[in-house]
mmCIF file of C-alpha atoms and ligand atoms in Angstrom:
data_model
loop_
_atom_site.group_PDB
_atom_site.id
_atom_site.type_symbol
_atom_site.label_atom_id
_atom_site.label_comp_id
_atom_site.label_asym_id
_atom_site.label_seq_id
_atom_site.Cartn_x
_atom_site.Cartn_y
_atom_site.Cartn_z
ATOM 1 C CA MET A 154 22.455 -8.641 -15.697
ATOM 2 C CA SER A 155 22.129 -5.928 -13.060
ATOM 3 C CA HIS A 156 18.738 -4.332 -12.342
ATOM 4 C CA ALA A 157 18.769 -0.543 -11.993
ATOM 5 C CA VAL A 158 16.511 0.402 -9.070
ATOM 6 C CA THR A 159 15.886 3.797 -7.445
ATOM 7 C CA LEU A 160 16.396 3.423 -3.687
ATOM 8 C CA ILE A 161 14.620 5.927 -1.411
ATOM 9 C CA SER A 162 15.238 5.426 2.318
ATOM 10 C CA GLY A 163 12.561 7.887 3.461
ATOM 11 C CA ASP A 164 12.689 9.203 7.025
ATOM 12 C CA GLY A 165 11.890 8.142 10.600
ATOM 13 C CA THR A 166 12.610 4.410 10.743
ATOM 14 C CA GLY A 167 12.790 4.296 6.910
ATOM 15 C CA PRO A 168 16.612 4.331 6.595
ATOM 16 C CA GLU A 169 17.031 1.361 8.991
ATOM 17 C CA ILE A 170 14.494 -0.900 7.304
ATOM 18 C CA THR A 171 15.722 0.139 3.859
ATOM 19 C CA GLU A 172 19.301 -0.822 4.688
ATOM 20 C CA ALA A 173 18.144 -4.191 6.104
ATOM 21 C CA THR A 174 16.078 -4.821 2.967
ATOM 22 C CA ARG A 175 18.894 -3.842 0.603
ATOM 23 C CA ARG A 176 21.126 -6.386 2.354
ATOM 24 C CA VAL A 177 18.676 -9.293 1.998
ATOM 25 C CA LEU A 178 17.919 -8.417 -1.622
ATOM 26 C CA GLU A 179 21.629 -8.442 -2.470
ATOM 27 C CA ALA A 180 22.005 -11.755 -0.620
ATOM 28 C CA THR A 181 19.547 -13.371 -3.060
ATOM 29 C CA GLY A 182 22.371 -13.207 -5.635
ATOM 30 C CA VAL A 183 20.408 -10.909 -7.936
ATOM 31 C CA ALA A 184 22.551 -7.943 -9.012
ATOM 32 C CA PHE A 185 21.243 -4.415 -8.438
ATOM 33 C CA THR A 186 22.536 -1.001 -9.418
ATOM 34 C CA TRP A 187 21.011 1.257 -6.791
ATOM 35 C CA ASP A 188 20.315 4.863 -7.692
ATOM 36 C CA VAL A 189 20.104 6.279 -4.152
ATOM 37 C CA GLN A 190 17.720 9.239 -3.834
ATOM 38 C CA GLN A 191 16.654 11.379 -0.861
ATOM 39 C CA ALA A 192 13.104 12.394 0.043
ATOM 40 C CA GLY A 193 11.308 13.174 3.294
ATOM 41 C CA ALA A 194 11.553 15.438 6.332
ATOM 42 C CA GLU A 195 15.340 16.049 6.195
ATOM 43 C CA THR A 196 15.220 16.704 2.458
ATOM 44 C CA LEU A 197 12.476 19.267 3.092
ATOM 45 C CA GLU A 198 14.785 21.086 5.529
ATOM 46 C CA LYS A 199 17.832 20.915 3.225
ATOM 47 C CA CYS A 200 16.275 21.420 -0.217
ATOM 48 C CA GLY A 201 12.939 23.109 0.563
ATOM 49 C CA THR A 202 10.976 20.226 -0.955
ATOM 50 C CA ILE A 203 9.871 16.904 0.493
ATOM 51 C CA LEU A 204 10.072 15.201 -2.916
ATOM 52 C CA PRO A 205 12.827 16.606 -5.204
ATOM 53 C CA ASP A 206 12.270 16.380 -8.971
ATOM 54 C CA GLU A 207 15.412 14.235 -9.164
ATOM 55 C CA VAL A 208 13.557 11.387 -7.396
ATOM 56 C CA ILE A 209 10.891 11.363 -10.093
ATOM 57 C CA ALA A 210 13.527 11.670 -12.842
ATOM 58 C CA SER A 211 15.436 8.716 -11.384
ATOM 59 C CA ILE A 212 12.360 6.430 -11.325
ATOM 60 C CA LYS A 213 11.578 7.503 -14.887
ATOM 61 C CA ARG A 214 15.095 6.308 -15.796
ATOM 62 C CA THR A 215 15.126 3.031 -13.857
ATOM 63 C CA GLY A 216 11.408 2.198 -14.103
ATOM 64 C CA VAL A 217 11.454 0.719 -10.588
ATOM 65 C CA GLY A 218 11.692 2.197 -7.090
ATOM 66 C CA LEU A 219 12.099 0.662 -3.631
ATOM 67 C CA LYS A 220 10.984 3.092 -0.988
ATOM 68 C CA GLY A 221 10.977 3.466 2.791
ATOM 69 C CA PRO A 222 8.150 5.387 4.480
ATOM 70 C CA ILE A 223 8.007 9.190 4.481
ATOM 71 C CA THR A 224 6.426 11.281 7.258
ATOM 72 C CA THR A 225 3.517 13.556 6.325
ATOM 73 C CA PRO A 226 2.559 16.310 8.786
ATOM 74 C CA VAL A 227 -1.067 15.823 9.919
ATOM 75 C CA GLY A 228 -3.602 18.561 9.141
ATOM 76 C CA LYS A 229 -0.991 21.177 8.097
ATOM 77 C CA GLY A 230 2.260 21.694 6.179
ATOM 78 C CA ALA A 231 3.529 19.926 3.084
ATOM 79 C CA ARG A 232 1.238 17.633 1.097
ATOM 80 C CA SER A 233 2.122 13.957 1.223
ATOM 81 C CA ALA A 234 5.258 13.006 -0.736
ATOM 82 C CA ASN A 235 3.737 9.545 -1.110
ATOM 83 C CA VAL A 236 0.565 10.847 -2.726
ATOM 84 C CA SER A 237 2.607 13.191 -5.030
ATOM 85 C CA LEU A 238 4.919 10.367 -6.085
ATOM 86 C CA ARG A 239 1.967 8.145 -7.009
ATOM 87 C CA LYS A 240 0.296 10.972 -8.909
ATOM 88 C CA LYS A 241 3.412 12.202 -10.757
ATOM 89 C CA LEU A 242 4.284 8.703 -11.971
ATOM 90 C CA ASP A 243 0.646 7.725 -12.484
ATOM 91 C CA LEU A 244 1.111 4.688 -10.241
ATOM 92 C CA TYR A 245 -2.583 4.011 -10.364
ATOM 93 C CA ALA A 246 -2.723 0.587 -8.711
ATOM 94 C CA ASN A 247 -1.777 0.016 -5.098
ATOM 95 C CA LEU A 248 -1.327 -3.697 -4.531
ATOM 96 C CA ARG A 249 -1.347 -4.849 -0.915
ATOM 97 C CA PRO A 250 -1.250 -8.598 -0.245
ATOM 98 C CA ALA A 251 -2.500 -9.818 3.148
ATOM 99 C CA LYS A 252 -1.401 -13.367 3.864
ATOM 100 C CA THR A 253 -1.081 -15.346 7.099
ATOM 101 C CA TYR A 254 2.231 -17.102 7.701
ATOM 102 C CA GLN A 255 2.655 -19.815 10.295
ATOM 103 C CA GLY A 256 4.010 -18.274 13.495
ATOM 104 C CA LEU A 257 2.390 -14.859 13.117
ATOM 105 C CA ARG A 258 0.262 -13.747 16.027
ATOM 106 C CA SER A 259 -3.098 -13.643 14.312
ATOM 107 C CA ARG A 260 -6.593 -14.720 15.322
ATOM 108 C CA TYR A 261 -6.983 -16.204 11.856
ATOM 109 C CA GLU A 262 -5.485 -18.860 9.630
ATOM 110 C CA HIS A 263 -5.607 -19.268 5.866
ATOM 111 C CA ILE A 264 -5.981 -15.620 4.894
ATOM 112 C CA ASP A 265 -4.581 -14.991 1.430
ATOM 113 C CA MET A 266 -6.064 -11.804 0.035
ATOM 114 C CA ILE A 267 -4.885 -9.208 -2.436
ATOM 115 C CA ILE A 268 -6.133 -5.665 -1.874
ATOM 116 C CA VAL A 269 -6.121 -3.608 -5.082
ATOM 117 C CA ARG A 270 -6.581 0.053 -4.192
ATOM 118 C CA GLU A 271 -7.129 2.837 -6.725
ATOM 119 C CA ASN A 272 -4.266 5.219 -6.103
ATOM 120 C CA THR A 273 -4.862 8.489 -7.944
ATOM 121 C CA GLU A 274 -8.253 10.006 -7.238
ATOM 122 C CA ASP A 275 -11.206 9.896 -4.804
ATOM 123 C CA LEU A 276 -10.816 12.058 -1.683
ATOM 124 C CA TYR A 277 -7.033 11.797 -2.116
ATOM 125 C CA ALA A 278 -7.073 13.962 -5.262
ATOM 126 C CA GLY A 279 -6.083 16.876 -2.990
ATOM 127 C CA VAL A 280 -8.963 19.124 -4.150
ATOM 128 C CA GLU A 281 -9.832 20.894 -0.920
ATOM 129 C CA PHE A 282 -11.325 24.214 0.162
ATOM 130 C CA GLN A 283 -10.143 25.695 3.433
ATOM 131 C CA ARG A 284 -12.648 27.246 5.824
ATOM 132 C CA GLY A 285 -12.816 31.052 5.627
ATOM 133 C CA THR A 286 -11.187 31.470 2.188
ATOM 134 C CA PRO A 287 -12.776 33.219 -0.829
ATOM 135 C CA GLU A 288 -12.486 29.925 -2.760
ATOM 136 C CA GLN A 289 -14.503 28.120 -0.092
ATOM 137 C CA GLU A 290 -17.157 30.880 -0.182
ATOM 138 C CA GLU A 291 -17.370 30.568 -3.962
ATOM 139 C CA MET A 292 -17.695 26.799 -3.699
ATOM 140 C CA LEU A 293 -20.476 27.108 -1.090
ATOM 141 C CA GLU A 294 -22.339 29.467 -3.421
ATOM 142 C CA THR A 295 -21.911 27.112 -6.376
ATOM 143 C CA ILE A 296 -23.166 24.177 -4.313
ATOM 144 C CA ALA A 297 -26.181 26.179 -3.118
ATOM 145 C CA ARG A 298 -26.988 27.333 -6.672
ATOM 146 C CA THR A 299 -26.552 23.965 -8.366
ATOM 147 C CA THR A 300 -27.929 21.598 -5.728
ATOM 148 C CA GLY A 301 -30.122 23.729 -3.468
ATOM 149 C CA THR A 302 -28.080 22.556 -0.471
ATOM 150 C CA HIS A 303 -26.865 25.329 1.824
ATOM 151 C CA LEU A 304 -23.773 24.092 3.586
ATOM 152 C CA ASP A 305 -22.552 25.712 6.788
ATOM 153 C CA HIS A 306 -20.122 28.619 6.276
ATOM 154 C CA ASP A 307 -18.112 27.251 9.166
ATOM 155 C CA SER A 308 -17.002 24.248 7.117
ATOM 156 C CA ALA A 309 -14.193 22.904 4.958
ATOM 157 C CA ILE A 310 -14.702 20.904 1.776
ATOM 158 C CA SER A 311 -12.818 17.970 0.231
ATOM 159 C CA ILE A 312 -13.900 16.773 -3.192
ATOM 160 C CA LYS A 313 -14.524 13.098 -3.810
ATOM 161 C CA TYR A 314 -13.695 12.596 -7.447
ATOM 162 C CA ILE A 315 -14.144 9.264 -9.265
ATOM 163 C CA SER A 316 -13.825 8.821 -13.040
ATOM 164 C CA VAL A 317 -14.814 6.060 -15.459
ATOM 165 C CA MET A 318 -11.247 5.948 -16.841
ATOM 166 C CA ALA A 319 -9.592 5.374 -13.424
ATOM 167 C CA SER A 320 -12.314 2.971 -12.246
ATOM 168 C CA ARG A 321 -12.059 0.971 -15.436
ATOM 169 C CA ARG A 322 -8.305 0.596 -15.353
ATOM 170 C CA ILE A 323 -8.145 -0.330 -11.655
ATOM 171 C CA VAL A 324 -10.866 -2.973 -12.001
ATOM 172 C CA LYS A 325 -9.175 -4.327 -15.128
ATOM 173 C CA PHE A 326 -5.890 -4.419 -13.179
ATOM 174 C CA ALA A 327 -7.611 -6.473 -10.440
ATOM 175 C CA PHE A 328 -9.075 -8.949 -12.934
ATOM 176 C CA ASP A 329 -5.815 -9.243 -14.903
ATOM 177 C CA TYR A 330 -3.955 -9.832 -11.632
ATOM 178 C CA ALA A 331 -6.507 -12.499 -10.656
ATOM 179 C CA ARG A 332 -6.165 -14.220 -14.010
ATOM 180 C CA THR A 333 -2.343 -14.138 -14.116
ATOM 181 C CA ASN A 334 -1.991 -15.331 -10.536
ATOM 182 C CA GLY A 335 -4.545 -18.152 -10.558
ATOM 183 C CA ARG A 336 -7.066 -16.400 -8.339
ATOM 184 C CA ARG A 337 -10.783 -17.143 -8.498
ATOM 185 C CA LYS A 338 -12.764 -14.157 -7.345
ATOM 186 C CA VAL A 339 -12.797 -10.341 -7.436
ATOM 187 C CA THR A 340 -14.908 -8.370 -4.937
ATOM 188 C CA ALA A 341 -15.602 -4.674 -5.642
ATOM 189 C CA VAL A 342 -16.061 -2.622 -2.465
ATOM 190 C CA HIS A 343 -18.101 0.617 -2.435
ATOM 191 C CA LYS A 344 -20.757 2.724 -0.728
ATOM 192 C CA ALA A 345 -22.927 3.194 -3.801
ATOM 193 C CA ASN A 346 -26.136 3.067 -1.753
ATOM 194 C CA ILE A 347 -25.249 6.498 -0.322
ATOM 195 C CA MET A 348 -22.793 8.032 -2.842
ATOM 196 C CA LYS A 349 -24.890 7.143 -5.833
ATOM 197 C CA PHE A 350 -22.910 9.156 -8.368
ATOM 198 C CA SER A 351 -19.251 8.675 -7.371
ATOM 199 C CA ASP A 352 -19.307 5.176 -5.860
ATOM 200 C CA GLY A 353 -22.244 4.340 -8.131
ATOM 201 C CA LEU A 354 -20.015 5.059 -11.119
ATOM 202 C CA PHE A 355 -17.230 2.905 -9.669
ATOM 203 C CA LEU A 356 -19.631 0.008 -9.110
ATOM 204 C CA ALA A 357 -21.336 0.266 -12.517
ATOM 205 C CA THR A 358 -17.914 0.343 -14.204
ATOM 206 C CA ALA A 359 -16.805 -2.698 -12.192
ATOM 207 C CA HIS A 360 -19.867 -4.631 -13.373
ATOM 208 C CA GLU A 361 -19.109 -3.653 -16.986
ATOM 209 C CA VAL A 362 -15.471 -4.782 -16.741
ATOM 210 C CA ALA A 363 -16.457 -8.035 -15.001
ATOM 211 C CA LYS A 364 -18.358 -9.080 -18.149
ATOM 212 C CA GLU A 365 -14.993 -9.256 -19.976
ATOM 213 C CA TYR A 366 -13.694 -11.845 -17.462
ATOM 214 C CA SER A 367 -16.218 -14.675 -17.408
ATOM 215 C CA ASP A 368 -13.543 -17.050 -16.018
ATOM 216 C CA ILE A 369 -13.288 -15.045 -12.756
ATOM 217 C CA GLN A 370 -16.120 -14.832 -10.231
ATOM 218 C CA PHE A 371 -17.321 -11.310 -9.411
ATOM 219 C CA GLU A 372 -19.301 -9.878 -6.507
ATOM 220 C CA ASP A 373 -19.646 -6.549 -4.712
ATOM 221 C CA ARG A 374 -19.883 -5.526 -1.067
ATOM 222 C CA ILE A 375 -20.818 -2.300 0.706
ATOM 223 C CA VAL A 376 -17.735 -1.104 2.582
ATOM 224 C CA ASP A 377 -19.182 -1.177 6.120
ATOM 225 C CA ASN A 378 -20.497 -4.703 5.607
ATOM 226 C CA MET A 379 -17.096 -5.600 4.116
ATOM 227 C CA CYS A 380 -15.352 -4.540 7.341
ATOM 228 C CA MET A 381 -17.593 -6.837 9.368
ATOM 229 C CA GLN A 382 -17.205 -9.730 6.925
ATOM 230 C CA LEU A 383 -13.413 -9.383 6.969
ATOM 231 C CA VAL A 384 -13.391 -9.646 10.748
ATOM 232 C CA GLN A 385 -15.777 -12.626 10.729
ATOM 233 C CA LYS A 386 -14.657 -14.678 7.721
ATOM 234 C CA PRO A 387 -11.642 -13.208 5.916
ATOM 235 C CA GLU A 388 -10.816 -16.582 4.365
ATOM 236 C CA CYS A 389 -13.837 -16.134 2.033
ATOM 237 C CA TYR A 390 -12.157 -13.278 0.167
ATOM 238 C CA ASP A 391 -9.596 -13.374 -2.594
ATOM 239 C CA VAL A 392 -8.950 -10.178 -4.634
ATOM 240 C CA LEU A 393 -10.616 -6.973 -3.402
ATOM 241 C CA VAL A 394 -10.769 -3.852 -5.579
ATOM 242 C CA LEU A 395 -11.558 -0.506 -3.978
ATOM 243 C CA PRO A 396 -11.527 3.257 -4.506
ATOM 244 C CA ASN A 397 -8.639 5.072 -2.833
ATOM 245 C CA LEU A 398 -9.906 5.865 0.684
ATOM 246 C CA TYR A 399 -11.661 2.551 1.362
ATOM 247 C CA GLY A 400 -8.592 0.778 -0.034
ATOM 248 C CA ASP A 401 -6.315 2.608 2.376
ATOM 249 C CA ILE A 402 -8.456 1.743 5.389
ATOM 250 C CA ILE A 403 -9.271 -1.852 4.422
ATOM 251 C CA SER A 404 -5.618 -2.639 3.720
ATOM 252 C CA ASP A 405 -4.615 -1.536 7.238
ATOM 253 C CA LEU A 406 -7.523 -3.577 8.608
ATOM 254 C CA SER A 407 -6.254 -6.552 6.611
ATOM 255 C CA ALA A 408 -2.724 -5.972 7.899
ATOM 256 C CA GLY A 409 -4.202 -6.235 11.395
ATOM 257 C CA LEU A 410 -5.883 -9.527 10.483
ATOM 258 C CA ILE A 411 -2.619 -11.141 9.451
ATOM 259 C CA GLY A 412 -0.467 -10.047 12.374
ATOM 260 C CA GLY A 413 0.275 -6.366 11.998
ATOM 261 C CA LEU A 414 1.876 -3.668 9.907
ATOM 262 C CA GLY A 415 5.331 -5.144 10.462
ATOM 263 C CA VAL A 416 4.665 -7.801 7.807
ATOM 264 C CA ALA A 417 2.359 -5.977 5.343
ATOM 265 C CA PRO A 418 3.968 -5.233 1.968
ATOM 266 C CA GLY A 419 2.822 -2.952 -0.834
ATOM 267 C CA ALA A 420 3.431 -2.024 -4.453
ATOM 268 C CA ASN A 421 2.386 1.025 -6.458
ATOM 269 C CA ILE A 422 2.114 0.063 -10.092
ATOM 270 C CA GLY A 423 1.423 2.095 -13.236
ATOM 271 C CA SER A 424 1.670 1.305 -16.912
ATOM 272 C CA LYS A 425 5.327 2.464 -17.044
ATOM 273 C CA TYR A 426 6.766 2.519 -13.518
ATOM 274 C CA ALA A 427 6.446 0.659 -10.223
ATOM 275 C CA VAL A 428 7.406 1.629 -6.663
ATOM 276 C CA PHE A 429 7.529 -0.955 -3.872
ATOM 277 C CA GLU A 430 7.074 0.045 -0.227
ATOM 278 C CA PRO A 431 5.692 -1.284 3.056
ATOM 279 C CA VAL A 432 2.111 -0.389 3.998
ATOM 280 C CA HIS A 433 3.211 1.103 7.313
ATOM 281 C CA GLY A 434 4.432 4.637 7.946
ATOM 282 C CA SER A 435 7.681 6.038 9.306
ATOM 283 C CA ALA A 436 6.968 5.098 12.967
ATOM 284 C CA PRO A 437 9.068 8.144 13.995
ATOM 285 C CA LYS A 438 9.008 7.371 17.723
ATOM 286 C CA TYR A 439 11.280 4.373 17.060
ATOM 287 C CA ALA A 440 13.677 6.141 14.654
ATOM 288 C CA GLY A 441 17.354 5.313 15.136
ATOM 289 C CA GLN A 442 16.666 2.548 17.693
ATOM 290 C CA ASN A 443 17.252 -0.554 15.499
ATOM 291 C CA LYS A 444 13.854 -1.732 16.748
ATOM 292 C CA VAL A 445 11.150 -1.923 14.081
ATOM 293 C CA ASN A 446 10.359 -4.851 11.851
ATOM 294 C CA PRO A 447 11.961 -4.676 8.371
ATOM 295 C CA MET A 448 9.885 -7.627 7.082
ATOM 296 C CA ALA A 449 7.095 -5.529 5.528
ATOM 297 C CA MET A 450 9.716 -3.838 3.374
ATOM 298 C CA MET A 451 11.457 -7.176 2.711
ATOM 299 C CA PHE A 452 8.138 -8.673 1.551
ATOM 300 C CA SER A 453 7.772 -5.571 -0.663
ATOM 301 C CA GLY A 454 11.190 -6.567 -2.007
ATOM 302 C CA VAL A 455 9.721 -10.008 -2.820
ATOM 303 C CA LEU A 456 7.016 -8.271 -4.883
ATOM 304 C CA MET A 457 9.731 -6.211 -6.587
ATOM 305 C CA LEU A 458 11.787 -9.304 -7.453
ATOM 306 C CA ARG A 459 8.682 -10.861 -9.070
ATOM 307 C CA HIS A 460 8.048 -7.644 -10.990
ATOM 308 C CA LEU A 461 11.654 -7.766 -12.248
ATOM 309 C CA GLY A 462 11.136 -11.347 -13.418
ATOM 310 C CA GLU A 463 13.385 -12.787 -10.668
ATOM 311 C CA ARG A 464 10.804 -15.363 -9.573
ATOM 312 C CA GLU A 465 13.221 -17.907 -8.134
ATOM 313 C CA ALA A 466 14.984 -15.300 -5.963
ATOM 314 C CA ALA A 467 11.560 -13.960 -4.913
ATOM 315 C CA SER A 468 10.318 -17.313 -3.695
ATOM 316 C CA ARG A 469 13.637 -18.046 -1.935
ATOM 317 C CA LEU A 470 13.434 -14.744 -0.052
ATOM 318 C CA GLU A 471 9.762 -15.372 0.784
ATOM 319 C CA ARG A 472 10.574 -18.866 2.062
ATOM 320 C CA ALA A 473 13.431 -17.503 4.189
ATOM 321 C CA LEU A 474 11.170 -14.826 5.669
ATOM 322 C CA SER A 475 8.437 -17.328 6.441
ATOM 323 C CA ALA A 476 10.993 -19.696 8.039
ATOM 324 C CA VAL A 477 12.310 -16.901 10.311
ATOM 325 C CA ILE A 478 8.712 -15.996 11.269
ATOM 326 C CA ALA A 479 7.791 -19.644 11.931
ATOM 327 C CA GLU A 480 10.871 -20.131 14.131
ATOM 328 C CA GLY A 481 9.911 -16.983 16.089
ATOM 329 C CA LYS A 482 13.428 -16.518 17.509
ATOM 330 C CA ASN A 483 15.015 -13.756 15.435
ATOM 331 C CA VAL A 484 11.989 -11.505 15.188
ATOM 332 C CA THR A 485 11.283 -7.958 16.351
ATOM 333 C CA TYR A 486 9.091 -6.962 19.309
ATOM 334 C CA ASP A 487 5.885 -6.748 17.269
ATOM 335 C CA LEU A 488 6.003 -10.467 16.399
ATOM 336 C CA LYS A 489 6.586 -11.574 19.985
ATOM 337 C CA SER A 490 3.659 -12.483 22.254
ATOM 338 C CA ARG A 491 4.486 -9.478 24.460
ATOM 339 C CA PRO A 492 5.950 -6.232 23.029
ATOM 340 C CA ASP A 493 8.376 -5.992 25.985
ATOM 341 C CA ASP A 494 9.736 -9.518 25.398
ATOM 342 C CA PRO A 495 13.488 -9.161 26.092
ATOM 343 C CA THR A 496 14.339 -11.816 23.471
ATOM 344 C CA ALA A 497 13.085 -9.594 20.626
ATOM 345 C CA VAL A 498 15.891 -8.771 18.204
ATOM 346 C CA GLY A 499 16.574 -5.553 16.294
ATOM 347 C CA THR A 500 16.032 -4.533 12.671
ATOM 348 C CA SER A 501 19.511 -5.468 11.438
ATOM 349 C CA GLN A 502 19.516 -8.816 13.289
ATOM 350 C CA VAL A 503 16.372 -9.792 11.370
ATOM 351 C CA ALA A 504 18.303 -9.141 8.149
ATOM 352 C CA ASP A 505 21.176 -11.355 9.415
ATOM 353 C CA ALA A 506 18.721 -14.178 10.233
ATOM 354 C CA VAL A 507 16.947 -13.960 6.848
ATOM 355 C CA ILE A 508 20.286 -13.999 5.002
ATOM 356 C CA GLU A 509 21.431 -17.034 7.008
ATOM 357 C CA LYS A 510 18.173 -18.869 6.226
ATOM 358 C CA MET A 511 18.468 -18.061 2.511
ATOM 359 C CA GLN A 512 21.957 -19.518 2.425
ATOM 360 C CA LYS A 513 20.578 -22.808 3.790
ATOM 361 C CA LEU A 514 17.619 -23.041 1.375
HETATM 362 P P1 NAD B 802 2.988 4.096 11.336
HETATM 363 O O1 NAD B 802 2.679 2.965 10.438
HETATM 364 O O2 NAD B 802 4.243 4.833 11.076
HETATM 365 O O3 NAD B 802 3.077 3.586 12.836
HETATM 366 C C1 NAD B 802 1.974 3.194 13.629
HETATM 367 C C2 NAD B 802 2.460 2.194 14.676
HETATM 368 O O4 NAD B 802 2.558 0.927 14.049
HETATM 369 C C3 NAD B 802 3.866 2.483 15.205
HETATM 370 O O5 NAD B 802 3.852 3.346 16.299
HETATM 371 C C4 NAD B 802 4.321 1.107 15.568
HETATM 372 O O6 NAD B 802 3.792 0.769 16.835
HETATM 373 C C5 NAD B 802 3.692 0.230 14.515
HETATM 374 N N1 NAD B 802 4.594 -0.012 13.389
HETATM 375 C C6 NAD B 802 4.624 0.603 12.186
HETATM 376 N N2 NAD B 802 5.573 0.077 11.403
HETATM 377 C C7 NAD B 802 6.161 -0.892 12.139
HETATM 378 C C8 NAD B 802 7.240 -1.793 11.885
HETATM 379 N N3 NAD B 802 7.898 -1.818 10.710
HETATM 380 N N4 NAD B 802 7.605 -2.646 12.866
HETATM 381 C C9 NAD B 802 6.965 -2.650 14.029
HETATM 382 N N5 NAD B 802 5.949 -1.827 14.348
HETATM 383 C C10 NAD B 802 5.552 -0.952 13.392
HETATM 384 O O7 NAD B 802 1.707 5.047 11.294
HETATM 385 P P2 NAD B 802 1.501 6.531 11.782
HETATM 386 O O8 NAD B 802 2.096 6.713 13.147
HETATM 387 O O9 NAD B 802 0.075 6.797 11.575
HETATM 388 O O10 NAD B 802 2.308 7.404 10.740
HETATM 389 C C11 NAD B 802 3.602 7.949 10.951
HETATM 390 C C12 NAD B 802 3.965 8.770 9.736
HETATM 391 O O11 NAD B 802 4.116 7.933 8.579
HETATM 392 C C13 NAD B 802 2.905 9.817 9.351
HETATM 393 O O12 NAD B 802 3.565 11.006 9.055
HETATM 394 C C14 NAD B 802 2.242 9.214 8.117
HETATM 395 O O13 NAD B 802 1.750 10.213 7.262
HETATM 396 C C15 NAD B 802 3.399 8.480 7.489
HETATM 397 N N6 NAD B 802 2.987 7.394 6.581
HETATM 398 C C16 NAD B 802 3.761 7.190 5.493
HETATM 399 C C17 NAD B 802 3.457 6.151 4.631
HETATM 400 C C18 NAD B 802 4.328 5.960 3.430
HETATM 401 O O14 NAD B 802 5.415 6.489 3.368
HETATM 402 N N7 NAD B 802 3.894 5.199 2.445
HETATM 403 C C19 NAD B 802 2.394 5.295 4.912
HETATM 404 C C20 NAD B 802 1.651 5.501 6.066
HETATM 405 C C21 NAD B 802 1.957 6.563 6.913
#
């Protein structure tokens, strides 16, 4: 049986790591029918949109996407294609494992955490009011009238929006994941001491949901304390569940704990569709240089294989990746002790080494 998968290369270094990942996935022996779709900076120039409707239609057909990173202009221009994709397909759960493998340059050992980030709302809902617009003026007046707080006219506003429905389903997702994958503890992360209504709602909902899972331990942490605890004793944490913004930041922090963005995979999962992609961005300064690490996307491929029910192929690919990391020979610059190490190999050579290892396993 061949699995139909939508393949989106993205831009910047996306096409190189996507090609390397496609090769290792095919080398597992699992059959794929790739529906290749374009999105990103070049697509914006050619088609006037960063995320054509055809990409969404394709994932609705196949149910599964494998995606390279897409550049988002900072502070201006098009809204993020990544955020739109997650919203349009209601990919409400962003799953980001952070695990140490032998041979990675990390200050820590024995980290094995799963970050579950809410993916659809919070400050990422895209509800913003630009300084100096009539809409912003109206919003300032409404805020003054309803709360008595007079905000500065020289300001911009982003709305932090958190609902019971989205909080409930993300916390349930975290507990279900913990239960299915033999994990012991879920930690909800928040700032409910300050944002009593939005984060307070998230926390109260998490406590409610936790009552339905008496077999899994539950605790909560304030996000700033969580950052310190992760740096001091990350091995104490198992599954973390967070609203969108904290989830984004904590998952990059966790990627740093385990040896960098080059090995941090991700999955965006909804009730109907799933899109797998590395945590890192398009690293445009290295585009076209056969330089960056494809392993984060390959590990995302491992998550995709599991999602497709190809568990044996998933664990073979994971074992091959961990063997290449442990050997430390055929790895990119970011996994070497010095970034200018002349023995670092390129993106496609990593794929060759992983394929060779898989053939021996
Ligand atoms: P980035 O992750 O692209 O790169 C930051 C740095 O991390 C790079 O300069 C590089 O030193 C290192 N790095 C990243 N990926 C690596 C890899 N595979 N191998 C080795 N080193 C790697 O972050 P950024 O510079 O903040 O973002 C660049 C663009 O990517 C932005 O436009 C951003 O919006 C976008 N972005 C996209 C996604 C996505 O598509 N899901 C995610 C994050 C950022």
